[in-house]
CSV table of C-alpha atoms in Angstrom, one decimal:
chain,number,residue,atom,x,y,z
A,1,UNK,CA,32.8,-33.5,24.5
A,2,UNK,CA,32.3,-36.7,25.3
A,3,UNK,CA,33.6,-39.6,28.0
A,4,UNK,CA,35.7,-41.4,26.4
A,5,UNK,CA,34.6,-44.6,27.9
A,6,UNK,CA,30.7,-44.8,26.9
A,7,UNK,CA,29.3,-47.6,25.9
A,8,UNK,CA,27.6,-50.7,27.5
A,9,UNK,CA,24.3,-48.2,27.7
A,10,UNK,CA,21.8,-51.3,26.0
A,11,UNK,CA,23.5,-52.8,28.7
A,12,UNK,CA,22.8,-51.0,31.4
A,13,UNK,CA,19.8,-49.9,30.8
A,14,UNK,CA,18.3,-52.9,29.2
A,15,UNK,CA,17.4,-51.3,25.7
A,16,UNK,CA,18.5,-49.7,22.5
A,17,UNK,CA,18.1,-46.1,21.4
A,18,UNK,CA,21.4,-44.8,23.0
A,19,UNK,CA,24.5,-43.9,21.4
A,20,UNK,CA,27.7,-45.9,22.2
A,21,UNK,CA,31.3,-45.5,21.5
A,22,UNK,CA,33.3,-48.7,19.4
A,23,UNK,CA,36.8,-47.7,19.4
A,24,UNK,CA,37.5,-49.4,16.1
A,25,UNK,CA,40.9,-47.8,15.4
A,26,UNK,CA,43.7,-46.3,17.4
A,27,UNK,CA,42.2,-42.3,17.5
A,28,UNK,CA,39.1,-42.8,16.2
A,29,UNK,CA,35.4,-44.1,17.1
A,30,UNK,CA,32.0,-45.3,15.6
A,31,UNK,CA,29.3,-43.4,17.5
A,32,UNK,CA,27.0,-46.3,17.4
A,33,UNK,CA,23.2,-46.5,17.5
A,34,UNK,CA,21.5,-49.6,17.2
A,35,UNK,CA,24.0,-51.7,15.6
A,36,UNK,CA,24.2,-48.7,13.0
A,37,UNK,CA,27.1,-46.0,12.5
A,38,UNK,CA,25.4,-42.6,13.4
A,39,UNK,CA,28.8,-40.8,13.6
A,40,UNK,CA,32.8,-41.1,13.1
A,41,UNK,CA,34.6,-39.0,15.4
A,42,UNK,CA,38.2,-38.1,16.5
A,43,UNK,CA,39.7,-38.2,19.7
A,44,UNK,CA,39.5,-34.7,20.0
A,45,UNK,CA,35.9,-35.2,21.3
A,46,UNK,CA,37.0,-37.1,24.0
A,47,UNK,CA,40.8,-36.4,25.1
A,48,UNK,CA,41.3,-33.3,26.6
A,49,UNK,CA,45.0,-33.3,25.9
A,50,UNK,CA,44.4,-33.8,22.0
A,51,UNK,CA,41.7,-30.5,22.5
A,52,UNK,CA,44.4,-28.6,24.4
A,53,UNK,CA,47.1,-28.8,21.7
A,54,UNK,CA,44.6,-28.3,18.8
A,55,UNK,CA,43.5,-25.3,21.0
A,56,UNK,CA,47.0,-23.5,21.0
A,57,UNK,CA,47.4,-24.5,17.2
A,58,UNK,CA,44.8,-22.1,16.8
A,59,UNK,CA,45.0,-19.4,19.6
A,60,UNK,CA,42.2,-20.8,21.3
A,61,UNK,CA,42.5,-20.3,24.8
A,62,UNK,CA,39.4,-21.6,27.0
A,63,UNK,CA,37.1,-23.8,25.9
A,64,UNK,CA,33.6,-24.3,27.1
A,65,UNK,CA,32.4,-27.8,26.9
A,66,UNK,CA,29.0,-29.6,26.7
A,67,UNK,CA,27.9,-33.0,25.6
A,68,UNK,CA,26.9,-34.0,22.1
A,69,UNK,CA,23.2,-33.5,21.7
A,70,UNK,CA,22.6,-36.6,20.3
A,71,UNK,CA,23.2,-37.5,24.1
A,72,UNK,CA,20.2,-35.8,25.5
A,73,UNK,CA,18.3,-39.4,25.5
A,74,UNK,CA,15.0,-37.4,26.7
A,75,UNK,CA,13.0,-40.5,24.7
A,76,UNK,CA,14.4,-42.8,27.6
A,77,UNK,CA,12.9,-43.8,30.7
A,78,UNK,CA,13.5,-40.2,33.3
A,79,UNK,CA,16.0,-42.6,35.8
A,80,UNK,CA,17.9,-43.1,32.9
A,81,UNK,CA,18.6,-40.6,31.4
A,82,UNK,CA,19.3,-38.7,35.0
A,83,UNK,CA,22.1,-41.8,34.7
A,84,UNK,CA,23.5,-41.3,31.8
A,85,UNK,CA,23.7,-37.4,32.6
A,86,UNK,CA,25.4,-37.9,35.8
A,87,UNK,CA,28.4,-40.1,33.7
A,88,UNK,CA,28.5,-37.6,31.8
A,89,UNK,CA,28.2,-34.4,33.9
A,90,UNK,CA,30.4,-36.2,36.3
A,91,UNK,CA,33.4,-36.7,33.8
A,92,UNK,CA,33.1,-33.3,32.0
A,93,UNK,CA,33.9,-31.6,36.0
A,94,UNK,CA,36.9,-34.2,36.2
A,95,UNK,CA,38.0,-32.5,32.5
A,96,UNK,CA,37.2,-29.0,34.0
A,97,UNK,CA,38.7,-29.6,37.3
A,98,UNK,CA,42.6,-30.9,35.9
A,99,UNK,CA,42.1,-27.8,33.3
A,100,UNK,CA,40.4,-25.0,35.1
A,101,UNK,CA,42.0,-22.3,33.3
A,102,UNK,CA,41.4,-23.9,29.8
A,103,UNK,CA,38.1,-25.6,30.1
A,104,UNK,CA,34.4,-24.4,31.3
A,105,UNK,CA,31.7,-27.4,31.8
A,106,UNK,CA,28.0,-26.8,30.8
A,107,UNK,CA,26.0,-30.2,32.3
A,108,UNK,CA,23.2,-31.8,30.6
A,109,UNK,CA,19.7,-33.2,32.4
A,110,UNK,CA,16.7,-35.6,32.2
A,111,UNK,CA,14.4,-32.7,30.8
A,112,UNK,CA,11.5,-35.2,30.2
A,113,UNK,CA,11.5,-35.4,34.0
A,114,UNK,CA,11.5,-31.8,35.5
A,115,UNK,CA,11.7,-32.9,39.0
A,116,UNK,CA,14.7,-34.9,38.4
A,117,UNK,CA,16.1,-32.3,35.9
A,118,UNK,CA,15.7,-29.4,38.7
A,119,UNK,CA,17.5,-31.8,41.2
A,120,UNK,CA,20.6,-32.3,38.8
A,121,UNK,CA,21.1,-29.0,37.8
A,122,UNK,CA,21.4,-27.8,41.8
A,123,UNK,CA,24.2,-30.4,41.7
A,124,UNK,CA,25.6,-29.2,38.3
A,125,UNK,CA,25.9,-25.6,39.9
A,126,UNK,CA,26.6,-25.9,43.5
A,127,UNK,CA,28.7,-29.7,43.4
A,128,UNK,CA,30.4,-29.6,40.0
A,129,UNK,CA,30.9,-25.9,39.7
A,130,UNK,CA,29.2,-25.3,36.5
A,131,UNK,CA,27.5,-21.8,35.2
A,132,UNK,CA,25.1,-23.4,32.7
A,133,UNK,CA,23.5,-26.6,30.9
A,134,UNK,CA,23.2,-27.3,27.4
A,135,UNK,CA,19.4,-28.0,26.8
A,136,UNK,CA,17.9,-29.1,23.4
A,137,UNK,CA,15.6,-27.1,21.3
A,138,UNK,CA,12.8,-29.6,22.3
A,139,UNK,CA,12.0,-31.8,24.7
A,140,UNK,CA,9.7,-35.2,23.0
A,141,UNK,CA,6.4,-33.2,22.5
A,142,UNK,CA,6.8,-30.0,24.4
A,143,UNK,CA,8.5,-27.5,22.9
A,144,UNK,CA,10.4,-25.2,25.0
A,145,UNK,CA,7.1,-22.4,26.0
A,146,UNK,CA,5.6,-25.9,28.1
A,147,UNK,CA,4.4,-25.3,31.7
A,148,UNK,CA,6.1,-28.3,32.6
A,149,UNK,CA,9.1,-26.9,32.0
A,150,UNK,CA,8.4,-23.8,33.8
A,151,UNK,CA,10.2,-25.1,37.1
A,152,UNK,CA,13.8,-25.9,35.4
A,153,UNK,CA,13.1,-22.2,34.4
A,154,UNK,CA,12.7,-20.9,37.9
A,155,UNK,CA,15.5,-23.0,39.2
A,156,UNK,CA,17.9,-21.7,36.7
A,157,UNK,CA,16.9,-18.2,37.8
A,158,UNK,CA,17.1,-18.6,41.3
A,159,UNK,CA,20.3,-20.3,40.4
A,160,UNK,CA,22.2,-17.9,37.9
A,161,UNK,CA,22.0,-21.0,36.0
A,162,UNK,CA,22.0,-19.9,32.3
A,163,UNK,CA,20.9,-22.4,29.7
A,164,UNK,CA,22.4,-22.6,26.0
A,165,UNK,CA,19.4,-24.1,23.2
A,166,UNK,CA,21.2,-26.2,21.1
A,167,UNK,CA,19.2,-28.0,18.0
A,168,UNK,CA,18.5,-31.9,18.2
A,169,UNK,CA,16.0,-34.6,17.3
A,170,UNK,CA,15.5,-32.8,13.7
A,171,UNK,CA,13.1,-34.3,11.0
A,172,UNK,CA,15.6,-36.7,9.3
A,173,UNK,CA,12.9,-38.7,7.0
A,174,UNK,CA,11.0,-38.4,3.4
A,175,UNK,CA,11.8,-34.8,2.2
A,176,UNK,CA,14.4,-34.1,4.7
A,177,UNK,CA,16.6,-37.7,3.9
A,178,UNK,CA,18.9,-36.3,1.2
A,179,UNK,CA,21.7,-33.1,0.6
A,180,UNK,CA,22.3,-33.4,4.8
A,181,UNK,CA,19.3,-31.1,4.9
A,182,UNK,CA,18.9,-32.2,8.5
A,183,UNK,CA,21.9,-30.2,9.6
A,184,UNK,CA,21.4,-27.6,6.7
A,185,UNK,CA,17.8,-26.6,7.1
A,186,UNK,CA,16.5,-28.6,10.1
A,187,UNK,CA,18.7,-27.2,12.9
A,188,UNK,CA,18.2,-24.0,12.0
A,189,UNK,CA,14.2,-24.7,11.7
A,190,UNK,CA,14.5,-26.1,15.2
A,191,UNK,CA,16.4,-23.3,16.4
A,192,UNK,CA,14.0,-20.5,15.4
A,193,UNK,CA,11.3,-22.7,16.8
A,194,UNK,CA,12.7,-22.7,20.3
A,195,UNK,CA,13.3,-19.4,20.2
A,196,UNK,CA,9.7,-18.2,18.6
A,197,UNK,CA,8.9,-20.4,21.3
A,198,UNK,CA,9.8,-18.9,24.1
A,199,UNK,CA,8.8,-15.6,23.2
A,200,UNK,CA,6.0,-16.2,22.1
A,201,UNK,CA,4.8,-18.7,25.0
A,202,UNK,CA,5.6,-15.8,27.2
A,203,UNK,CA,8.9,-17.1,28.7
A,204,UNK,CA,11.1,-14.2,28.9
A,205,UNK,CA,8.0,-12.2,30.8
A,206,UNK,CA,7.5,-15.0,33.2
A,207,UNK,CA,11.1,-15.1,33.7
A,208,UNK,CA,12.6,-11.8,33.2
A,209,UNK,CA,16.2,-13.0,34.8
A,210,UNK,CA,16.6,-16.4,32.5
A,211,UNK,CA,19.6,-16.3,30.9
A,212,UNK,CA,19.5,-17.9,27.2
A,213,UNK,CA,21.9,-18.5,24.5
A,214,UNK,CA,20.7,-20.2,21.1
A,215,UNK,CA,23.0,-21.9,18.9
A,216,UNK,CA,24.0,-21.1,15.3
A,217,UNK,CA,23.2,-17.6,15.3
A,218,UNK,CA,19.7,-17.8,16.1
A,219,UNK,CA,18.9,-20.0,13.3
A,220,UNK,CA,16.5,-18.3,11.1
A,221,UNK,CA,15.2,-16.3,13.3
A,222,UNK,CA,17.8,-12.5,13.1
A,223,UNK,CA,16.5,-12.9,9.3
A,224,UNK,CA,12.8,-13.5,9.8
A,225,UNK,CA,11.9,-11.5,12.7
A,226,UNK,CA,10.3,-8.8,11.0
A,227,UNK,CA,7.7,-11.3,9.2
A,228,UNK,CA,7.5,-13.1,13.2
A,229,UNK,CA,6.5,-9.7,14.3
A,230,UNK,CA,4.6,-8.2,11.4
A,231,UNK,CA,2.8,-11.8,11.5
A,232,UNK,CA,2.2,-11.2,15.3
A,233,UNK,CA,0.8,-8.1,14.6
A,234,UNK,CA,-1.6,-8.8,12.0
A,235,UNK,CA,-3.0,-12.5,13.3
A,236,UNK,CA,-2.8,-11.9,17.2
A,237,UNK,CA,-5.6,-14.3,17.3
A,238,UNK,CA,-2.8,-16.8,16.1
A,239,UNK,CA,0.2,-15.8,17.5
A,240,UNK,CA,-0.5,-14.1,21.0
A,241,UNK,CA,-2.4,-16.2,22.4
A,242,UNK,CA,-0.2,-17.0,25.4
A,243,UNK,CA,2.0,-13.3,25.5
A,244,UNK,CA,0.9,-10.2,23.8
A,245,UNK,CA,4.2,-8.6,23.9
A,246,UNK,CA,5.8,-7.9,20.2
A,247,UNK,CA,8.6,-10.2,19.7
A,248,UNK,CA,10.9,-7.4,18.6
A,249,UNK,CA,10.5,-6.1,22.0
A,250,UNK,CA,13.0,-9.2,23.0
A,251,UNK,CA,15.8,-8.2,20.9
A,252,UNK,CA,18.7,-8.0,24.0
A,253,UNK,CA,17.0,-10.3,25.9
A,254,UNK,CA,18.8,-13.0,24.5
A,255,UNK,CA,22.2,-14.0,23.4
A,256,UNK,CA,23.1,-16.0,20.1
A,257,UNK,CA,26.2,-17.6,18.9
A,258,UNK,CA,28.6,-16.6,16.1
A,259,UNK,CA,28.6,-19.2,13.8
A,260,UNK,CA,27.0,-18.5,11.1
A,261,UNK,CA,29.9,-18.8,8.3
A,262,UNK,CA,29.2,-15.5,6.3
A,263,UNK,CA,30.0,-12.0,6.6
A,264,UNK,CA,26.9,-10.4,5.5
A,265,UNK,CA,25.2,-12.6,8.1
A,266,UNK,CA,27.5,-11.7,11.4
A,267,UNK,CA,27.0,-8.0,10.6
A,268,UNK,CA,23.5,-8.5,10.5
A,269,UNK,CA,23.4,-10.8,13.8
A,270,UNK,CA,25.1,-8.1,15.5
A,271,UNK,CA,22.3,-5.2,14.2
A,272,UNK,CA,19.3,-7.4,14.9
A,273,UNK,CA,20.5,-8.8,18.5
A,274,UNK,CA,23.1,-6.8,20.1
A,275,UNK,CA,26.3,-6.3,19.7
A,276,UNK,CA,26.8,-7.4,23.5
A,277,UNK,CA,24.4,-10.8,22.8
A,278,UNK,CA,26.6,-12.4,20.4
A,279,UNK,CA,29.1,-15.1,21.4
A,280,UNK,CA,31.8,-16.8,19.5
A,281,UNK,CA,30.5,-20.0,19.0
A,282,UNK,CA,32.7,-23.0,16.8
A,283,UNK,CA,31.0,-26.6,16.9
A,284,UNK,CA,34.2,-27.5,17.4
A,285,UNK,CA,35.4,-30.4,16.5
A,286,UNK,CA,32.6,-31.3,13.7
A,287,UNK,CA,32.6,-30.4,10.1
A,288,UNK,CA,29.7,-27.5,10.2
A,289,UNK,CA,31.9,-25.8,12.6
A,290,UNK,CA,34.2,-22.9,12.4
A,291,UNK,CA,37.3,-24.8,11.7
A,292,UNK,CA,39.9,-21.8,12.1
A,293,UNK,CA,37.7,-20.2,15.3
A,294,UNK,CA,37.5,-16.5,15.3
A,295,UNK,CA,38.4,-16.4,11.8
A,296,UNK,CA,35.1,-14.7,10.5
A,297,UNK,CA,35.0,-12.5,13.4
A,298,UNK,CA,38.3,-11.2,12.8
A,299,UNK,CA,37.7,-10.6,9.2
A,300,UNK,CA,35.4,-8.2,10.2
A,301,UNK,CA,37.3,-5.0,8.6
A,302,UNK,CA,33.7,-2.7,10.0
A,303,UNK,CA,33.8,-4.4,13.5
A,304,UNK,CA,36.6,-2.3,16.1
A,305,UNK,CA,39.3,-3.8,18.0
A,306,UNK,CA,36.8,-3.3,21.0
A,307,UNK,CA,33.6,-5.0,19.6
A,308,UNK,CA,35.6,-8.3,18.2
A,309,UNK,CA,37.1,-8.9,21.9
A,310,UNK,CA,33.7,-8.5,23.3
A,311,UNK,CA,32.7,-11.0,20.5
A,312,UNK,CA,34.8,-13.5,21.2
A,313,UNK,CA,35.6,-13.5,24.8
A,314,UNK,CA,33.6,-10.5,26.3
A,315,UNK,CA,29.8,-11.2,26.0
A,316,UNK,CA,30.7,-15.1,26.8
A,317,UNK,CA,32.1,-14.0,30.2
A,318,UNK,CA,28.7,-12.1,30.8
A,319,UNK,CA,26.6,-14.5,29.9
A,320,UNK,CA,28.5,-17.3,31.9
A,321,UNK,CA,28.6,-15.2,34.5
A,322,UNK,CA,32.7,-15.3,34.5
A,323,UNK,CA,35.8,-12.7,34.6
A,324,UNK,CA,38.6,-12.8,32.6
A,325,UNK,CA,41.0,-12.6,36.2
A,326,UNK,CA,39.7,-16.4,36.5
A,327,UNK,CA,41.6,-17.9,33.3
A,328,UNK,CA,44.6,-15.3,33.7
C-alpha cells in the first residue's frame, strides 16, 4: 500500500531515483520515476476504504499491508531513505490504527544503513504496533547472508520482529528486457537467492529464533532443493563454506507464501515446506496476484477443511505472532 500523497521526493531530497505519484485521472496514478511511467495503479493501493469494500467482495477479511518494493530506495543516501520509511511507516499505522480489525502493518527500513535500520524497526514494533517488516531480497551488493546485516537480525530476534523477503531490484536489461521476464523469471531467481542465502551463509544457525517468510512460494527454491542439497553435498568446497549444515535440514524453519497459481505446485509447496509454513499470500492489488484470494487453496479437493484454514489464516497468525480473538 501506498500513501496516497507521495511525491515531491526529487524534491525533498534533492535528486532523482525515487518513485512519485502523478494523479493524472480521478482513481488512478502514474508511479513516476524519472520523468518516466514505471507503473499505473488504482486507488486501491492507496485508499483504504476502496481496499475494504473490494475485501468483502471477495470474503477477504484482514488484510496485512506493506509498501511497494519498488519503495525500498536502499540506493539512496541512509538519512533518506530512513525519511521516506518513516512517511511511509508512519501512514500505514494511521491505516492500521482507524482499521484494526481489518488491517495489519508490516514497516519498511533504510537496510543500507543497519544502525538506522535497527533504530526504526524498535519504533516499528514498540511505537507503531507492528509484528514485522517487509525487507527486500537484497540489499545494493550484500545479499541477505552479509555480516552487516547481522544486527537487524538480532534485533528482530530480541524483538519477535519477523521479517517477510520480498523480490526487488531484479535484472531488467539485455536478456531479461522482453516477455516481462523480470517479474516471470527474475523475482523468483531473486527469491531462491535470498533464501539459498541465508541458509547457506549460516543465518538460520546464527539465529535460530528469526522468523522469515519469503514471497511467491519460495520462488524456485521447493522445486530445486534437492539439486541445492545434492550440490551441497557433492561441492562442499563451493557451497559450505560459511555453514556445513545440509539445506534440507531447514525445511520448517521457514515459512513461504501461497501464491504460486497452480495446483500441482501448492501441493508440492506444502510437501517440501510444511504444511504449517505456508501462508496465503495474493499480491493484491497487481496483476501477478491472486485476483479471487483463496481461490487455489480452496480448490484444493486433497487439502481438509482443517489444513485450508490453517492456510489461509492459521499459519499467518503464527508467524505474525497474532490470535484470531484480536480481529473477532
Amino acid at each position: 500500500m501506498l500513501r496516497e500523497g507521495v511525491g515531491g521526493a526529487v524534491g525533498r531530497y534533492g535528486y532523482g531515483g525515487w518513485v512519485q505519484l502523478d494523479h493524472h485521472c480521478k482513481g488512478q496514478a502514474k508511479m513516476m520515476k524519472d520523468g518516466k511511467v514505471f507503473r499505473v495503479i488504482q486507488e486501491n493501493c492507496w485508499d483504504p476504504e476502496v481496499r475494504i469494500k473490494e475485501m468483502d467482495q471477495s470474503g477477504v477479511t484482514v488484510q496485512v499491508l506493506s509498501t511497494v518494493p519498488v519503495m525500498f530506495s536502499y540506493w539512496a543516501k541512509p538519512q533518506d531513505t530512513l525519511d521516506l520509511a518513516q512517511i511511509l511507516n508512519n501512514d500505514l499505522a494511521a491505516t492500521v490504527k482507524k482499521y484494526p480489525k481489518r488491517f495489519i502493518g508490516l514497516g519498511t527500513l533504510p537496510l543500507q544503513a543497519p544502525d538506522l535500520a535497527v533504530k526504526e524497526m524498535h519504533r516499528c514494533v514498540k511505537e507503531l504496533g507492528f509484528p514485522g517488516v517487509q525487507i527486500g531480497s537484497h540489499v545494493n551488493e550484500w545479499d541477505l547472508n552479509a555480516p552487516e546485516l547481522y544486527d537487524i537480525y538480532a534485533a528482530a530476534e530480541k524483538l519477535n520482529c519477523c521479517l517477510f523477503v520480498h523480490p526487488w531490484d531484479m535484472q531488467i536489461d539485455g536478456r531479461m528486457s522482453k516477455y516481462w521476464f523480470p517479474w516471470l523469471i527474475g523475482m523468483p531467481t531473486e527469491t531462491t537467492m535470498a533464501i539459498c542465502s541465508m541458509i547457506m551463509g549460516g543465518i538460520f544457525e546464527k539465529f535460530p529464533r528469526l522468523k522469515v517468510c519469503f514471497a511467491h512460494g519460495g520462488g524456485a527454491f521447493p522445486y530445486t532443493v534437492g539439486r541445492i542439497s545434492h550440490g551441497f553435498n557433492v561441492r562442499p568446497d563451493l557451497c559450505a563454506m560459511d555453514n556445513k549444515v545440509d539445506p534440507r535440514k531447514y525445511l520448517g524453519s521457514f515459512y513461504t507464501d501461497s501464491l504460486v497459481h497452480d495446483r500441482g505446485a501448492l501441493r508440492l509447496l506444502t510437501n517440501v515446506v510444511g504444511e504449517d509454513k505456508v501462508i496465503l499470500g495474493t499480491d493484491y492489488p497487481f496483476p501477478l496476484g491472486e485476483l479471487e484470494p483463496g481461490k487455489l487453496i480452496d480448490s484444493m479437493d486433497d487439502f481438509d477443511h482443517k489444513l485450508k484454514d490453517k492456510l489461509k489464516a492459521g499459519n499467518a497468525l503464527e508467524f505474525l505472532g497474532l490470535s484470531r480473538k484480536q480481529f473477532e
